[in-house]
């Protein structure tokens, strides 16, 4: 009896051992399947993330970063030709400005003395062209024209025109340069990057603020790694990252125009024209048919500004 009992007990142990081993094997298989499935899900997620375009990431980051709002103070006022329909403005060094003016039969490229506003050299354009954006690249002035894809290149010393070119923007509005790349606008929300050798578009960004297109990008200037853009029909300047197309900040200048109107200059048009003296950190702004050009210094906006205010003031 004892022998039979021991055999039965031993058999029960073996049975229990097999059952436990079987359960452990099943659990191991289950955990292995979970691990494999989880790994597949993570791998697919990584692939999807890597597949998101850089422009999408730019849109995401542009919605999350802190946008700065700026007011200004006037440092200096200078005379400006009140008949100049300013379309492009650039600082040329030694208190000299180069300016492109518009209107048919009145368009010009001119060299202007900053302190006096005197036009020192003037190149009158053909009556069929409406002058627009202007920038200075090395010893060349590069200009675009309205409602065409035609531009001109001038010698900065005497404003003699020595080359005509065509570009790939839809229209010619604004131009700027960092010394290596041309930046252009065509009145839409697109900021273009242009190869100065081939004059072909190499890259472009659709500029948005708070989910809305920033249309009517106009005169441009490259300042300390940013593109500053007048927005037509507003008193606003948008500060834009040229690398991502993200809006970095807004400069609100409505009181400049209001001040001119209050002193009787009723014939003025909109704010347009930004120039940058990089050696002396001076910012100059003016407008179409304005009798004055201003050197301004920025400061954080003194009153509270929110996104809805910017949409109302800066997005026509």
GROMACS .gro file of N, CA and C in nm, residues 47-188:
model
  426
   47UNK      N    1   0.800   5.542  -3.798
   47UNK     CA    2   0.799   5.563  -3.943
   47UNK      C    3   0.704   5.676  -3.980
   48UNK      N    4   0.586   5.677  -3.916
   48UNK     CA    5   0.488   5.783  -3.945
   48UNK      C    6   0.541   5.919  -3.904
   49UNK      N    7   0.607   5.924  -3.786
   49UNK     CA    8   0.662   6.051  -3.739
   49UNK      C    9   0.769   6.101  -3.834
   50UNK      N   10   0.858   6.010  -3.875
   50UNK     CA   11   0.963   6.049  -3.967
   50UNK      C   12   0.908   6.089  -4.102
   51UNK      N   13   0.790   6.040  -4.133
   51UNK     CA   14   0.729   6.072  -4.263
   51UNK      C   15   0.659   6.205  -4.265
   52UNK      N   16   0.640   6.266  -4.148
   52UNK     CA   17   0.576   6.398  -4.144
   52UNK      C   18   0.671   6.499  -4.206
   53UNK      N   19   0.623   6.580  -4.298
   53UNK     CA   20   0.709   6.675  -4.368
   53UNK      C   21   0.758   6.784  -4.275
   54UNK      N   22   0.871   6.841  -4.311
   54UNK     CA   23   0.928   6.950  -4.230
   54UNK      C   24   0.834   7.069  -4.225
   55UNK      N   25   0.759   7.091  -4.332
   55UNK     CA   26   0.666   7.205  -4.332
   55UNK      C   27   0.556   7.186  -4.228
   56UNK      N   28   0.515   7.059  -4.208
   56UNK     CA   29   0.413   7.031  -4.106
   56UNK      C   30   0.469   7.061  -3.968
   57UNK      N   31   0.595   7.018  -3.945
   57UNK     CA   32   0.655   7.049  -3.816
   57UNK      C   33   0.668   7.199  -3.796
   58UNK      N   34   0.698   7.270  -3.902
   58UNK     CA   35   0.709   7.416  -3.891
   58UNK      C   36   0.576   7.477  -3.851
   59UNK      N   37   0.466   7.423  -3.909
   59UNK     CA   38   0.334   7.474  -3.873
   59UNK      C   39   0.303   7.446  -3.727
   60UNK      N   40   0.343   7.324  -3.683
   60UNK     CA   41   0.318   7.290  -3.544
   60UNK      C   42   0.396   7.383  -3.452
   61UNK      N   43   0.526   7.401  -3.482
   61UNK     CA   44   0.608   7.485  -3.397
   61UNK      C   45   0.565   7.630  -3.401
   62UNK      N   46   0.515   7.677  -3.518
   62UNK     CA   47   0.473   7.817  -3.529
   62UNK      C   48   0.351   7.845  -3.445
   63UNK      N   49   0.271   7.741  -3.416
   63UNK     CA   50   0.154   7.761  -3.333
   63UNK      C   51   0.189   7.759  -3.186
   64UNK      N   52   0.307   7.703  -3.151
   64UNK     CA   53   0.340   7.684  -3.012
   64UNK      C   54   0.440   7.785  -2.958
   65UNK      N   55   0.519   7.850  -3.044
   65UNK     CA   56   0.621   7.940  -2.993
   65UNK      C   57   0.559   8.073  -2.954
   66UNK      N   58   0.630   8.147  -2.872
   66UNK     CA   59   0.580   8.274  -2.821
   66UNK      C   60   0.611   8.386  -2.921
   67UNK      N   61   0.508   8.451  -2.971
   67UNK     CA   62   0.524   8.561  -3.065
   67UNK      C   63   0.534   8.693  -2.988
   68UNK      N   64   0.629   8.776  -3.028
   68UNK     CA   65   0.653   8.902  -2.960
   68UNK      C   66   0.584   9.018  -3.034
   69UNK      N   67   0.534   9.113  -2.957
   69UNK     CA   68   0.471   9.232  -3.014
   69UNK      C   69   0.552   9.355  -2.972
   70UNK      N   70   0.572   9.445  -3.072
   70UNK     CA   71   0.663   9.558  -3.049
   70UNK      C   72   0.595   9.692  -3.079
   71UNK      N   73   0.626   9.789  -2.994
   71UNK     CA   74   0.600   9.928  -3.024
   71UNK      C   75   0.732   9.992  -3.066
   72UNK      N   76   0.738  10.123  -3.065
   72UNK     CA   77   0.859  10.191  -3.114
   72UNK      C   78   0.871  10.329  -3.051
   73UNK      N   79   0.990  10.384  -3.064
   73UNK     CA   80   1.010  10.526  -3.037
   73UNK      C   81   1.087  10.585  -3.154
   74UNK      N   82   1.058  10.708  -3.188
   74UNK     CA   83   1.127  10.775  -3.298
   74UNK      C   84   1.258  10.832  -3.245
   75UNK      N   85   1.368  10.792  -3.308
   75UNK     CA   86   1.501  10.839  -3.271
   75UNK      C   87   1.537  10.965  -3.351
   76UNK      N   88   1.504  10.962  -3.481
   76UNK     CA   89   1.533  11.076  -3.570
   76UNK      C   90   1.427  11.085  -3.679
   77UNK      N   91   1.406  11.206  -3.726
   77UNK     CA   92   1.322  11.229  -3.843
   77UNK      C   93   1.408  11.291  -3.953
   78UNK      N   94   1.387  11.245  -4.076
   78UNK     CA   95   1.462  11.298  -4.190
   78UNK      C   96   1.364  11.339  -4.300
   79UNK      N   97   1.402  11.437  -4.382
   79UNK     CA   98   1.316  11.475  -4.495
   79UNK      C   99   1.305  11.360  -4.595
   80UNK      N  100   1.190  11.351  -4.660
   80UNK     CA  101   1.168  11.249  -4.763
   80UNK      C  102   1.084  11.312  -4.874
   81UNK      N  103   1.117  11.280  -4.996
   81UNK     CA  104   1.046  11.336  -5.112
   81UNK      C  105   0.898  11.298  -5.104
   82UNK      N  106   0.807  11.394  -5.086
   82UNK     CA  107   0.664  11.362  -5.073
   82UNK      C  108   0.599  11.316  -5.202
   83UNK      N  109   0.674  11.323  -5.313
   83UNK     CA  110   0.619  11.272  -5.440
   83UNK      C  111   0.670  11.130  -5.470
   84UNK      N  112   0.752  11.076  -5.379
   84UNK     CA  113   0.809  10.942  -5.400
   84UNK      C  114   0.711  10.836  -5.352
   85UNK      N  115   0.663  10.757  -5.447
   85UNK     CA  116   0.572  10.647  -5.415
   85UNK      C  117   0.658  10.525  -5.380
   86UNK      N  118   0.708  10.524  -5.256
   86UNK     CA  119   0.813  10.430  -5.215
   86UNK      C  120   0.768  10.285  -5.224
   87UNK      N  121   0.845  10.206  -5.299
   87UNK     CA  122   0.817  10.063  -5.317
   87UNK      C  123   0.932   9.976  -5.268
   88UNK      N  124   1.053  10.029  -5.268
   88UNK     CA  125   1.169   9.956  -5.219
   88UNK      C  126   1.265  10.053  -5.156
   89UNK      N  127   1.330  10.011  -5.047
   89UNK     CA  128   1.421  10.100  -4.975
   89UNK      C  129   1.535  10.016  -4.921
   90UNK      N  130   1.658  10.066  -4.935
   90UNK     CA  131   1.774   9.993  -4.885
   90UNK      C  132   1.883  10.092  -4.845
   91UNK      N  133   1.952  10.061  -4.735
   91UNK     CA  134   2.060  10.148  -4.689
   91UNK      C  135   2.188  10.111  -4.763
   92UNK      N  136   2.259  10.212  -4.814
   92UNK     CA  137   2.378  10.187  -4.895
   92UNK      C  138   2.508  10.225  -4.828
   93UNK      N  139   2.504  10.264  -4.700
   93UNK     CA  140   2.626  10.306  -4.631
   93UNK      C  141   2.651  10.455  -4.646
   94UNK      N  142   2.729  10.511  -4.555
   94UNK     CA  143   2.767  10.653  -4.562
   94UNK      C  144   2.646  10.746  -4.571
   95UNK      N  145   2.546  10.716  -4.491
   95UNK     CA  146   2.423  10.798  -4.488
   95UNK      C  147   2.360  10.813  -4.626
   96UNK      N  148   2.361  10.705  -4.701
   96UNK     CA  149   2.300  10.702  -4.834
   96UNK      C  150   2.193  10.594  -4.841
   97UNK      N  151   2.082  10.629  -4.904
   97UNK     CA  152   1.975  10.532  -4.927
   97UNK      C  153   1.957  10.512  -5.077
   98UNK      N  154   1.915  10.392  -5.115
   98UNK     CA  155   1.867  10.366  -5.251
   98UNK      C  156   1.718  10.336  -5.241
   99UNK      N  157   1.644  10.393  -5.335
   99UNK     CA  158   1.499  10.385  -5.328
   99UNK      C  159   1.440  10.353  -5.465
  100UNK      N  160   1.343  10.265  -5.467
  100UNK     CA  161   1.266  10.237  -5.588
  100UNK      C  162   1.127  10.296  -5.570
  101UNK      N  163   1.082  10.374  -5.669
  101UNK     CA  164   0.950  10.434  -5.660
  101UNK      C  165   0.859  10.379  -5.769
  102UNK      N  166   0.729  10.384  -5.742
  102UNK     CA  167   0.632  10.328  -5.834
  102UNK      C  168   0.547  10.433  -5.905
  103UNK      N  169   0.438  10.387  -5.961
  103UNK     CA  170   0.342  10.458  -6.044
  103UNK      C  171   0.391  10.461  -6.190
  104UNK      N  172   0.299  10.434  -6.280
  104UNK     CA  173   0.333  10.438  -6.422
  104UNK      C  174   0.370  10.580  -6.464
  105UNK      N  175   0.471  10.590  -6.548
  105UNK     CA  176   0.526  10.715  -6.600
  105UNK      C  177   0.600  10.796  -6.494
  106UNK      N  178   0.606  10.744  -6.370
  106UNK     CA  179   0.678  10.817  -6.264
  106UNK      C  180   0.780  10.728  -6.191
  107UNK      N  181   0.790  10.603  -6.229
  107UNK     CA  182   0.875  10.509  -6.157
  107UNK      C  183   1.023  10.542  -6.177
  108UNK      N  184   1.101  10.513  -6.071
  108UNK     CA  185   1.243  10.546  -6.077
  108UNK      C  186   1.322  10.460  -5.980
  109UNK      N  187   1.453  10.462  -6.000
  109UNK     CA  188   1.549  10.414  -5.899
  109UNK      C  189   1.636  10.535  -5.867
  110UNK      N  190   1.660  10.560  -5.739
  110UNK     CA  191   1.729  10.682  -5.701
  110UNK      C  192   1.825  10.660  -5.585
  111UNK      N  193   1.927  10.741  -5.583
  111UNK     CA  194   2.021  10.748  -5.471
  111UNK      C  195   1.987  10.873  -5.392
  112UNK      N  196   1.969  10.858  -5.260
  112UNK     CA  197   1.917  10.967  -5.178
  112UNK      C  198   2.009  10.991  -5.059
  113UNK      N  199   2.035  11.117  -5.030
  113UNK     CA  200   2.111  11.154  -4.910
  113UNK      C  201   2.018  11.146  -4.789
  114UNK      N  202   2.056  11.066  -4.690
  114UNK     CA  203   1.970  11.045  -4.574
  114UNK      C  204   1.940  11.175  -4.500
  115UNK      N  205   2.042  11.254  -4.471
  115UNK     CA  206   2.025  11.370  -4.384
  115UNK      C  207   1.936  11.479  -4.444
  116UNK      N  208   1.942  11.494  -4.576
  116UNK     CA  209   1.868  11.604  -4.642
  116UNK      C  210   1.747  11.556  -4.723
  117UNK      N  211   1.745  11.428  -4.756
  117UNK     CA  212   1.639  11.377  -4.843
  117UNK      C  213   1.661  11.411  -4.990
  118UNK      N  214   1.773  11.474  -5.021
  118UNK     CA  215   1.801  11.516  -5.159
  118UNK      C  216   1.830  11.395  -5.248
  119UNK      N  217   1.768  11.396  -5.367
  119UNK     CA  218   1.793  11.291  -5.466
  119UNK      C  219   1.922  11.325  -5.539
  120UNK      N  220   2.025  11.244  -5.520
  120UNK     CA  221   2.156  11.273  -5.577
  120UNK      C  222   2.173  11.214  -5.718
  121UNK      N  223   2.118  11.097  -5.741
  121UNK     CA  224   2.122  11.034  -5.873
  121UNK      C  225   1.985  10.972  -5.897
  122UNK      N  226   1.931  10.987  -6.018
  122UNK     CA  227   1.798  10.932  -6.048
  122UNK      C  228   1.799  10.863  -6.185
  123UNK      N  229   1.747  10.743  -6.188
  123UNK     CA  230   1.725  10.673  -6.314
  123UNK      C  231   1.574  10.660  -6.333
  124UNK      N  232   1.522  10.728  -6.433
  124UNK     CA  233   1.379  10.718  -6.462
  124UNK      C  234   1.352  10.593  -6.546
  125UNK      N  235   1.253  10.517  -6.503
  125UNK     CA  236   1.220  10.394  -6.574
  125UNK      C  237   1.128  10.424  -6.692
  126UNK      N  238   1.120  10.330  -6.785
  126UNK     CA  239   1.028  10.343  -6.898
  126UNK      C  240   0.885  10.356  -6.847
  127UNK      N  241   0.805  10.432  -6.919
  127UNK     CA  242   0.669  10.463  -6.874
  127UNK      C  243   0.583  10.338  -6.853
  128UNK      N  244   0.617  10.229  -6.919
  128UNK     CA  245   0.535  10.108  -6.912
  128UNK      C  246   0.564  10.023  -6.789
  129UNK      N  247   0.664  10.063  -6.709
  129UNK     CA  248   0.700   9.986  -6.590
  129UNK      C  249   0.660  10.058  -6.463
  130UNK      N  250   0.618   9.979  -6.365
  130UNK     CA  251   0.578  10.027  -6.233
  130UNK      C  252   0.680   9.968  -6.134
  131UNK      N  253   0.771  10.053  -6.087
  131UNK     CA  254   0.879  10.006  -6.001
  131UNK      C  255   0.829   9.946  -5.870
  132UNK      N  256   0.900   9.843  -5.825
  132UNK     CA  257   0.862   9.777  -5.699
  132UNK      C  258   0.985   9.753  -5.611
  133UNK      N  259   0.997   9.635  -5.551
  133UNK     CA  260   1.100   9.607  -5.452
  133UNK      C  261   1.242   9.624  -5.503
  134UNK      N  262   1.333   9.657  -5.411
  134UNK     CA  263   1.473   9.684  -5.445
  134UNK      C  264   1.562   9.630  -5.334
  135UNK      N  265   1.675   9.571  -5.374
  135UNK     CA  266   1.774   9.529  -5.275
  135UNK      C  267   1.914   9.549  -5.331
  136UNK      N  268   2.013   9.550  -5.243
  136UNK     CA  269   2.152   9.573  -5.281
  136UNK      C  270   2.232   9.447  -5.255
  137UNK      N  271   2.286   9.388  -5.360
  137UNK     CA  272   2.368   9.268  -5.350
  137UNK      C  273   2.506   9.299  -5.408
  138UNK      N  274   2.604   9.306  -5.320
  138UNK     CA  275   2.739   9.348  -5.359
  138UNK      C  276   2.731   9.488  -5.422
  139UNK      N  277   2.772   9.502  -5.546
  139UNK     CA  278   2.769   9.633  -5.611
  139UNK      C  279   2.649   9.649  -5.704
  140UNK      N  280   2.555   9.555  -5.692
  140UNK     CA  281   2.440   9.557  -5.784
  140UNK      C  282   2.310   9.587  -5.709
  141UNK      N  283   2.230   9.671  -5.768
  141UNK     CA  284   2.094   9.693  -5.720
  141UNK      C  285   2.000   9.606  -5.804
  142UNK      N  286   1.917   9.529  -5.735
  142UNK     CA  287   1.825   9.438  -5.804
  142UNK      C  288   1.682   9.486  -5.777
  143UNK      N  289   1.604   9.499  -5.883
  143UNK     CA  290   1.469   9.556  -5.872
  143UNK      C  291   1.368   9.467  -5.945
  144UNK      N  292   1.248   9.458  -5.890
  144UNK     CA  293   1.137   9.391  -5.960
  144UNK      C  294   1.029   9.494  -5.993
  145UNK      N  295   0.936   9.455  -6.078
  145UNK     CA  296   0.831   9.546  -6.124
  145UNK      C  297   0.693   9.483  -6.106
  146UNK      N  298   0.595   9.569  -6.092
  146UNK     CA  299   0.459   9.526  -6.061
  146UNK      C  300   0.390   9.467  -6.185
  147UNK      N  301   0.310   9.363  -6.161
  147UNK     CA  302   0.228   9.296  -6.262
  147UNK      C  303   0.310   9.236  -6.375
  148UNK      N  304   0.438   9.211  -6.350
  148UNK     CA  305   0.522   9.145  -6.448
  148UNK      C  306   0.615   9.048  -6.375
  149UNK      N  307   0.684   8.968  -6.451
  149UNK     CA  308   0.791   8.883  -6.396
  149UNK      C  309   0.927   8.933  -6.446
  150UNK      N  310   0.932   9.063  -6.471
  150UNK     CA  311   1.054   9.127  -6.522
  150UNK      C  312   1.121   9.207  -6.411
  151UNK      N  313   1.253   9.196  -6.407
  151UNK     CA  314   1.331   9.274  -6.313
  151UNK      C  315   1.452   9.334  -6.381
  152UNK      N  316   1.518   9.424  -6.309
  152UNK     CA  317   1.634   9.492  -6.364
  152UNK      C  318   1.748   9.493  -6.262
  153UNK      N  319   1.870   9.496  -6.315
  153UNK     CA  320   1.990   9.505  -6.232
  153UNK      C  321   2.066   9.632  -6.272
  154UNK      N  322   2.106   9.709  -6.170
  154UNK     CA  323   2.171   9.838  -6.193
  154UNK      C  324   2.308   9.841  -6.124
  155UNK      N  325   2.394   9.922  -6.176
  155UNK     CA  326   2.520   9.954  -6.112
  155UNK      C  327   2.492  10.055  -5.999
  156UNK      N  328   2.529  10.023  -5.879
  156UNK     CA  329   2.498  10.111  -5.765
  156UNK      C  330   2.567  10.247  -5.774
  157UNK      N  331   2.677  10.255  -5.848
  157UNK     CA  332   2.754  10.380  -5.852
  157UNK      C  333   2.685  10.488  -5.934
  158UNK      N  334   2.626  10.447  -6.047
  158UNK     CA  335   2.566  10.549  -6.135
  158UNK      C  336   2.422  10.515  -6.175
  159UNK      N  337   2.370  10.404  -6.122
  159UNK     CA  338   2.233  10.357  -6.150
  159UNK      C  339   2.210  10.326  -6.298
  160UNK      N  340   2.317  10.301  -6.369
  160UNK     CA  341   2.299  10.256  -6.507
  160UNK      C  342   2.248  10.113  -6.509
  161UNK      N  343   2.144  10.093  -6.589
  161UNK     CA  344   2.084   9.959  -6.600
  161UNK      C  345   2.170   9.876  -6.694
  162UNK      N  346   2.213   9.759  -6.646
  162UNK     CA  347   2.296   9.679  -6.735
  162UNK      C  348   2.245   9.536  -6.754
  163UNK      N  349   2.130   9.505  -6.694
  163UNK     CA  350   2.076   9.371  -6.718
  163UNK      C  351   1.926   9.368  -6.689
  164UNK      N  352   1.853   9.294  -6.772
  164UNK     CA  353   1.712   9.266  -6.749
  164UNK      C  354   1.698   9.116  -6.727
  165UNK      N  355   1.607   9.077  -6.637
  165UNK     CA  356   1.590   8.935  -6.610
  165UNK      C  357   1.442   8.902  -6.588
  166UNK      N  358   1.410   8.775  -6.589
  166UNK     CA  359   1.276   8.729  -6.553
  166UNK      C  360   1.288   8.641  -6.429
  167UNK      N  361   1.184   8.642  -6.347
  167UNK     CA  362   1.184   8.562  -6.224
  167UNK      C  363   1.062   8.469  -6.223
  168UNK      N  364   1.054   8.384  -6.122
  168UNK     CA  365   0.950   8.282  -6.117
  168UNK      C  366   0.840   8.312  -6.017
  169UNK      N  367   0.844   8.430  -5.953
  169UNK     CA  368   0.734   8.467  -5.865
  169UNK      C  369   0.612   8.504  -5.950
  170UNK      N  370   0.494   8.502  -5.890
  170UNK     CA  371   0.374   8.536  -5.965
  170UNK      C  372   0.370   8.683  -6.002
  171UNK      N  373   0.437   8.765  -5.923
  171UNK     CA  374   0.439   8.910  -5.945
  171UNK      C  375   0.563   8.964  -5.874
  172UNK      N  376   0.597   9.090  -5.896
  172UNK     CA  377   0.709   9.151  -5.828
  172UNK      C  378   0.662   9.253  -5.726
  173UNK      N  379   0.686   9.226  -5.597
  173UNK     CA  380   0.650   9.321  -5.491
  173UNK      C  381   0.771   9.362  -5.408
  174UNK      N  382   0.829   9.268  -5.334
  174UNK     CA  383   0.939   9.301  -5.245
  174UNK      C  384   1.064   9.219  -5.272
  175UNK      N  385   1.180   9.275  -5.233
  175UNK     CA  386   1.308   9.204  -5.244
  175UNK      C  387   1.395   9.237  -5.123
  176UNK      N  388   1.474   9.137  -5.081
  176UNK     CA  389   1.575   9.158  -4.977
  176UNK      C  390   1.684   9.053  -4.998
  177UNK      N  391   1.795   9.070  -4.926
  177UNK     CA  392   1.902   8.971  -4.938
  177UNK      C  393   1.981   8.963  -4.808
  178UNK      N  394   2.037   8.844  -4.783
  178UNK     CA  395   2.130   8.826  -4.672
  178UNK      C  396   2.274   8.827  -4.722
  179UNK      N  397   2.292   8.862  -4.850
  179UNK     CA  398   2.423   8.861  -4.913
  179UNK      C  399   2.452   8.734  -4.991
  180UNK      N  400   2.369   8.631  -4.968
  180UNK     CA  401   2.387   8.505  -5.039
  180UNK      C  402   2.261   8.463  -5.114
  181UNK      N  403   2.147   8.492  -5.056
  181UNK     CA  404   2.018   8.452  -5.112
  181UNK      C  405   1.932   8.576  -5.131
  182UNK      N  406   1.854   8.578  -5.238
  182UNK     CA  407   1.752   8.681  -5.254
  182UNK      C  408   1.621   8.630  -5.194
  183UNK      N  409   1.550   8.718  -5.126
  183UNK     CA  410   1.417   8.687  -5.074
  183UNK      C  411   1.317   8.775  -5.147
  184UNK      N  412   1.204   8.718  -5.187
  184UNK     CA  413   1.107   8.794  -5.266
  184UNK      C  414   0.965   8.773  -5.219
  185UNK      N  415   0.881   8.871  -5.249
  185UNK     CA  416   0.737   8.861  -5.223
  185UNK      C  417   0.662   8.902  -5.349
  186UNK      N  418   0.540   8.850  -5.361
  186UNK     CA  419   0.461   8.882  -5.481
  186UNK      C  420   0.318   8.925  -5.447
  187UNK      N  421   0.298   8.973  -5.325
  187UNK     CA  422   0.165   9.021  -5.286
  187UNK      C  423   0.076   8.912  -5.231
  188UNK      N  424   0.123   8.788  -5.231
  188UNK     CA  425   0.049   8.679  -5.168
  188UNK      C  426   0.106   8.657  -5.028
   0.00000   0.00000   0.00000
